[in-house]
GROMACS .gro file of C-alpha atoms in nm:
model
  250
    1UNK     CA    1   0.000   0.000   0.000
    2UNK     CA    2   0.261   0.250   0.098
    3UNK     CA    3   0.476   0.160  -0.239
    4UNK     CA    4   0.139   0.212  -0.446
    5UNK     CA    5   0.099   0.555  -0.235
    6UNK     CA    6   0.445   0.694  -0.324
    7UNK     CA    7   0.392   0.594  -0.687
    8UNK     CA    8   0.122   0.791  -0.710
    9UNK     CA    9   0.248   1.067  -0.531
   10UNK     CA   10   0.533   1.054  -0.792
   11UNK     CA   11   0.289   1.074  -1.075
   12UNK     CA   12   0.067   1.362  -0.932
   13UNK     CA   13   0.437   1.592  -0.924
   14UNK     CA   14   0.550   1.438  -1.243
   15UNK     CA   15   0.209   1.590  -1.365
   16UNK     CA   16   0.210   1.914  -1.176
   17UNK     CA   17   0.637   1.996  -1.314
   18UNK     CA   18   0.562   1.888  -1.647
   19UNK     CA   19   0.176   2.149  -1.660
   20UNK     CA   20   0.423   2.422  -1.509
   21UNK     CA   21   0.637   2.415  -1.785
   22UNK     CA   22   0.388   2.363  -2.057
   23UNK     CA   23   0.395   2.636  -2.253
   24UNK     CA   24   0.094   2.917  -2.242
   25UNK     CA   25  -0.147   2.818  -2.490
   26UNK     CA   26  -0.401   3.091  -2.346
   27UNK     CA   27  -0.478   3.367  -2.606
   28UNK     CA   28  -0.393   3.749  -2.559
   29UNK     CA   29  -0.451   4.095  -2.712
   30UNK     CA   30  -0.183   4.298  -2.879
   31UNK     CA   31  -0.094   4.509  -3.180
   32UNK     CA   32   0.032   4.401  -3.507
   33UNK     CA   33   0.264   4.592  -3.805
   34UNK     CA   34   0.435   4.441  -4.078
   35UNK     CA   35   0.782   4.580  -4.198
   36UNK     CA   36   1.000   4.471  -4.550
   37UNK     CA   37   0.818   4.421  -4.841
   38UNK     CA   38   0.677   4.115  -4.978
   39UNK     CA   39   1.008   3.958  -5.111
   40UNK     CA   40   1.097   3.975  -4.693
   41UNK     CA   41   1.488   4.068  -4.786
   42UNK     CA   42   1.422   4.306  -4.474
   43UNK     CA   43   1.350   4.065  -4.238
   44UNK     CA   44   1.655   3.846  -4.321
   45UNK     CA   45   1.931   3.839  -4.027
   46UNK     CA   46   1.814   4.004  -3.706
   47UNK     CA   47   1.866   3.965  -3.308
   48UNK     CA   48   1.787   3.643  -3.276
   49UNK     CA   49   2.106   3.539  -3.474
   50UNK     CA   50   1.965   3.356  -3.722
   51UNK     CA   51   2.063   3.410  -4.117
   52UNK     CA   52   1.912   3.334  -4.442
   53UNK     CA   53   1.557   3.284  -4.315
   54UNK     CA   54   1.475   3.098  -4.653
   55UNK     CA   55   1.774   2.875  -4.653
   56UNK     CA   56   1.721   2.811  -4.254
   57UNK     CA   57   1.341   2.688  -4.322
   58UNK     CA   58   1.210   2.982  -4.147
   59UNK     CA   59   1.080   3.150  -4.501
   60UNK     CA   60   0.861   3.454  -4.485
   61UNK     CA   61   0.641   3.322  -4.140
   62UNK     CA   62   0.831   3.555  -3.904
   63UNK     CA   63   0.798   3.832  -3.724
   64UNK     CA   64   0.992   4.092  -3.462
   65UNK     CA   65   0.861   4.102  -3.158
   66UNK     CA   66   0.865   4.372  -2.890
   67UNK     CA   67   1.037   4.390  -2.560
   68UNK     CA   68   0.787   4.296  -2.373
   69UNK     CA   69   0.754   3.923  -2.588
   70UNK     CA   70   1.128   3.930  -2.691
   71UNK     CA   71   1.232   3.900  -2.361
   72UNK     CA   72   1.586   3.944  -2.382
   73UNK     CA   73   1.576   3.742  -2.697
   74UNK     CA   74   1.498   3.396  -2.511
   75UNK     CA   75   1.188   3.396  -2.713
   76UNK     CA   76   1.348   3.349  -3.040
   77UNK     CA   77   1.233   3.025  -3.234
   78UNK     CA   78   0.852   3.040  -3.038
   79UNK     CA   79   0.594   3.009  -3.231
   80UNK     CA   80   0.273   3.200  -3.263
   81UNK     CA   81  -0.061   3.189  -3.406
   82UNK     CA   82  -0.260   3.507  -3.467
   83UNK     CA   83  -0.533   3.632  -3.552
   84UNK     CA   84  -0.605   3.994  -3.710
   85UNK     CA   85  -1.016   4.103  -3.464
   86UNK     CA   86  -1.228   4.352  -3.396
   87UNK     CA   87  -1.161   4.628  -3.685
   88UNK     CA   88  -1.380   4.512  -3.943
   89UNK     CA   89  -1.223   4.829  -4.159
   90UNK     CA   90  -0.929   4.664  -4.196
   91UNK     CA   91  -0.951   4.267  -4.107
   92UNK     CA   92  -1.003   4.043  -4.385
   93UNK     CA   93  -1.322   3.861  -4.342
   94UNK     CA   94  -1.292   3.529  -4.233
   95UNK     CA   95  -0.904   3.536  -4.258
   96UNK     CA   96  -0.858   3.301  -4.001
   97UNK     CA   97  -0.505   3.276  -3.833
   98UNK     CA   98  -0.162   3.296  -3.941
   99UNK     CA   99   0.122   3.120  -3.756
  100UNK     CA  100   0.482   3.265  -3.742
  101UNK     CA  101   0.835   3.197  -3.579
  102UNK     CA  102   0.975   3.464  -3.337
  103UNK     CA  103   1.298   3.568  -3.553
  104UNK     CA  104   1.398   3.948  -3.467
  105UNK     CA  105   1.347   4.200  -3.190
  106UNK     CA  106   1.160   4.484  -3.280
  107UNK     CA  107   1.310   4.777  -3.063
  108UNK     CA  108   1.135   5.089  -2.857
  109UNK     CA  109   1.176   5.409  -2.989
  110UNK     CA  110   1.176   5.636  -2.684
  111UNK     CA  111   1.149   5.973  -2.884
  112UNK     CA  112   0.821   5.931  -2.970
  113UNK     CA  113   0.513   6.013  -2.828
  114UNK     CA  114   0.265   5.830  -3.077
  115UNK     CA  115   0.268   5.506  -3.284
  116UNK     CA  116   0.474   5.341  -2.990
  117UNK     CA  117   0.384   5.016  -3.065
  118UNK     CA  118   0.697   4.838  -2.960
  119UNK     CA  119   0.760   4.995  -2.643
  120UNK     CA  120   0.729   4.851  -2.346
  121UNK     CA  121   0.518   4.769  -2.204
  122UNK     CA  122   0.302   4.706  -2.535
  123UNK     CA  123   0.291   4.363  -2.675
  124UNK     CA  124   0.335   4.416  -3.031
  125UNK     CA  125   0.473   4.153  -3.388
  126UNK     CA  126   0.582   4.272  -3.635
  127UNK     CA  127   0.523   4.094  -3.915
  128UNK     CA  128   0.704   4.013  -4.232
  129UNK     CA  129   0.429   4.186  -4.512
  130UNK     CA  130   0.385   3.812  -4.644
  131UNK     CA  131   0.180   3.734  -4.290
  132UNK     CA  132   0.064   4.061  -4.250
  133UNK     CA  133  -0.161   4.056  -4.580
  134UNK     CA  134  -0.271   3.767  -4.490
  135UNK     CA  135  -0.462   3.908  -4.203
  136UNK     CA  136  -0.582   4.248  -4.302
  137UNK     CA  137  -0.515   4.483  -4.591
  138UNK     CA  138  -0.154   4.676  -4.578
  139UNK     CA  139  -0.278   5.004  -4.597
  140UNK     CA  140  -0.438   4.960  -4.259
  141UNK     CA  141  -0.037   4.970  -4.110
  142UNK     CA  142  -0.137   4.875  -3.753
  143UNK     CA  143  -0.426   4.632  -3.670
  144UNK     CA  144  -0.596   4.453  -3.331
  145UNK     CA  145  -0.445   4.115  -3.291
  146UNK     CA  146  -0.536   3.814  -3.112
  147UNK     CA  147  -0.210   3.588  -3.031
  148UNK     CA  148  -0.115   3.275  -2.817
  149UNK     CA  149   0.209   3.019  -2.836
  150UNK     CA  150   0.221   2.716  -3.034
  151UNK     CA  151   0.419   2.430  -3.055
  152UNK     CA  152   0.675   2.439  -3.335
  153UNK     CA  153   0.603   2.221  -3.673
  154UNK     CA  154   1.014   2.240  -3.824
  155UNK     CA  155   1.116   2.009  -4.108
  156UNK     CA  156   1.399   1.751  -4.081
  157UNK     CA  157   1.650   1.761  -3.734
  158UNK     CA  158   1.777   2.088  -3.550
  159UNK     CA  159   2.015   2.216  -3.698
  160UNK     CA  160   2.360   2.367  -3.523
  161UNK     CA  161   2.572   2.632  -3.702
  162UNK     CA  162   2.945   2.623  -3.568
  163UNK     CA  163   3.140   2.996  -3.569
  164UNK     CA  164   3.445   3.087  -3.360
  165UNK     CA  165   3.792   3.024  -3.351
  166UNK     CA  166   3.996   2.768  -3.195
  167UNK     CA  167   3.974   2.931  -2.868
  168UNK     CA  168   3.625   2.995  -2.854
  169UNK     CA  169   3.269   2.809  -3.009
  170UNK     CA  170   2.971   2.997  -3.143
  171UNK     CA  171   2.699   2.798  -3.209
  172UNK     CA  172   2.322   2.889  -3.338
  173UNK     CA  173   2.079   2.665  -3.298
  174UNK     CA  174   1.773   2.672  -3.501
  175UNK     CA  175   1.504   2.475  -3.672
  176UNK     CA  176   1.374   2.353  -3.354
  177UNK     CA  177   1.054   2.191  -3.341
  178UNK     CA  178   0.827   2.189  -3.005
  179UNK     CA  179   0.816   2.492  -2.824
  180UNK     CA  180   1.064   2.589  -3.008
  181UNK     CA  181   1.257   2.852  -2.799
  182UNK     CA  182   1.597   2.669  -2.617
  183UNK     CA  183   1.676   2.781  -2.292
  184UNK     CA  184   1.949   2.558  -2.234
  185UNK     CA  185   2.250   2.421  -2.430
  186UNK     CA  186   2.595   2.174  -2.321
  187UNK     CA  187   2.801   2.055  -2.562
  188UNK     CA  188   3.090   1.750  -2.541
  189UNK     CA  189   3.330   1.679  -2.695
  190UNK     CA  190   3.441   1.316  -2.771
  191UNK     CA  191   3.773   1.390  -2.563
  192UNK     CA  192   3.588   1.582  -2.273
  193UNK     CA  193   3.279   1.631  -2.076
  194UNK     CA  194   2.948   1.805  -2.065
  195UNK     CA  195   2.985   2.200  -2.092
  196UNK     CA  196   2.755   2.408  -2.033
  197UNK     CA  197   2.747   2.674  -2.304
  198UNK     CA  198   2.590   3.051  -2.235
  199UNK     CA  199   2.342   3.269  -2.425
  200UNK     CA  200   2.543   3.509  -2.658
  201UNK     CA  201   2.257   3.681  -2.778
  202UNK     CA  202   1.934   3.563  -2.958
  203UNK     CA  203   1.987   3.203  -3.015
  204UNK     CA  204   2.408   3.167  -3.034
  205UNK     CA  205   2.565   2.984  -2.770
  206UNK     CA  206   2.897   3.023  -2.682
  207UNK     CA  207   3.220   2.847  -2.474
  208UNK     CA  208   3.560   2.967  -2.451
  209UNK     CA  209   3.691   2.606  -2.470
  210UNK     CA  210   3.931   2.440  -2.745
  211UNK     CA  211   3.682   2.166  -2.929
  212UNK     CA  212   3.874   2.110  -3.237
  213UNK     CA  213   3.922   1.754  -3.347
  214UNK     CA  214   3.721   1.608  -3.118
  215UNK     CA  215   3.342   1.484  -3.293
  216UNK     CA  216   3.052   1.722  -3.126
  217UNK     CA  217   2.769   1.646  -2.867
  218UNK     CA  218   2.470   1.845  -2.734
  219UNK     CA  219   2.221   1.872  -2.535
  220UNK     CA  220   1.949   2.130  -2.625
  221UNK     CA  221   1.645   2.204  -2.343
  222UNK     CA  222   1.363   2.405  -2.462
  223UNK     CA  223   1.133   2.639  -2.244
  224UNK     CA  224   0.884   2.378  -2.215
  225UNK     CA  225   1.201   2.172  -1.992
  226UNK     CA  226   1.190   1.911  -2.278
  227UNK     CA  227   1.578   1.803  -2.344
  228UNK     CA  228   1.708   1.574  -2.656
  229UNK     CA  229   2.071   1.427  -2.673
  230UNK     CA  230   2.200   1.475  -3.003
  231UNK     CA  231   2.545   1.245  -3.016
  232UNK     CA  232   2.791   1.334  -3.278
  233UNK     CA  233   2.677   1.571  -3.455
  234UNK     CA  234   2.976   1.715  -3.635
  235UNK     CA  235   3.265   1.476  -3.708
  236UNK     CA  236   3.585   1.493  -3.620
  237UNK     CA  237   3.689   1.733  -3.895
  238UNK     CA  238   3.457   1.977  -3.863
  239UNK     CA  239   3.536   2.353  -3.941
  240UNK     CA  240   3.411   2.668  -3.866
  241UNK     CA  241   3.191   2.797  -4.086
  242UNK     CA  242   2.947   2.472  -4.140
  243UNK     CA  243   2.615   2.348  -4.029
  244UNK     CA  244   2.503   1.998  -3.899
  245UNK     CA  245   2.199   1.839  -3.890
  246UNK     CA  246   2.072   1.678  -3.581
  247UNK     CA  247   1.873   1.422  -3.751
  248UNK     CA  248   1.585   1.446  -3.514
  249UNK     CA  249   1.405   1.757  -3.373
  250UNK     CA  250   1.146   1.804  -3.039
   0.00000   0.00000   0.00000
């Protein structure tokens, strides 16, 4: 009986840890723009270190968030739906919802007084004019949104990016399926142990520790405290400069 009782008392925390990191699925008001044109060259690059958005699978379903979603760019690879309501001016009728990846920070301007849509404390995307159009017409420029987090639908494995030198790693991690935004990264090397690597900005994680020649480890934890092991990923000869696929994703 007692051995029944702590099993279940295991179960009932299991349950409790894994709904407190669940991510928030609950949907809240904000304020959408769209910036770039339709082509999206403008929203290419950005703060949360990512690249060619097209080449990276990201394509033209982004959008810059403000402070108050970027947060410190730990939000970068979370995924959103939204929905353009209550302006019947400018939403498209029966549009339903869009869904985007959180790729770039869209900063406050403190010298104005109007059109402050990214300042804090104002939860604001802006969107690449691909998802934007999708929603409402563009010459409305600013519309009502609807918005809440879902999970992350990425083809093929996450994929890691390796800068640097030979004293010290840079690697962006992206493609990452799930909740999509990491909050954790450690990386081994076949001649060492775990290391835990820190936050550079955006998603790029970073170690000041000589990896080269040894084959590549790591293991990425995403907000939702989900981790995957992904065992040599780059061979022994990797070089800077080059991408590896994880083979399997959240």
């Amino acid at each position: 009986m007692a051995r029944f009782k702590n099993f279940f008392m295991f179960m009932v925390l299991h349950l409790l840890m894994t709904m407190a990191l669940a991510i928030d699925t609950a949907w809240y008001d904000a304020r959408a723009t769209f910036y770039g044109d339709m082509k999206g060259g403008e929203t290419m690059q950005g703060a949360c270190g990512y690249g060619d958005l097209f080449k990276q699978g990201y394509g033209l379903e982004t959008a810059a968030l403000s402070t108050a979603l970027f947060n410190n760019g730990s939000t970068c690879g979370a995924c959103f739906e939204i929905m353009c309501v209550n302006d019947p001016q400018w939403c498209i009728p029966n549009a339903g919802t869009i869904k985007i990846t959180a790729t770039n920070f869209c900063p406050p301007n403190f010298t104005k007084t109007t059109d402050v849509w990214c300042n804090p404390p104002q939860k604001h995307f802006d969107l690449s004019m691909a998802m934007f159009v999708k929603l409402a017409n563009y010459k409305a420029g600013v519309i009502p949104v609807r918005y809440r987090r879902v999970l992350c639908s990425k083809q093929g494995g996450v994929k890691f990016e390796i800068k640097g030198n030979r004293y010290w790693t840079l690697v962006t991690v992206y493609n990452v399926g799930g909740a999509g935004d990491v909050t954790d990264v450690k990386i081994k090397g076949s001649n060492s142990v775990w290391q835990q690597m820190n936050r550079n900005w955006g998603q790029n994680w970073q170690i000041g520790s000589a990896l080269a020649g040894q084959s590549l480890s790591f293991q990425v934890t995403t907000s939702d405290g989900k981790m995957v092991q992904f065992d040599n990923v780059a061979p022994v000869n990797w070089r800077f400069g080059q991408t590896f696929d994880g083979k399997i994703n959240f």
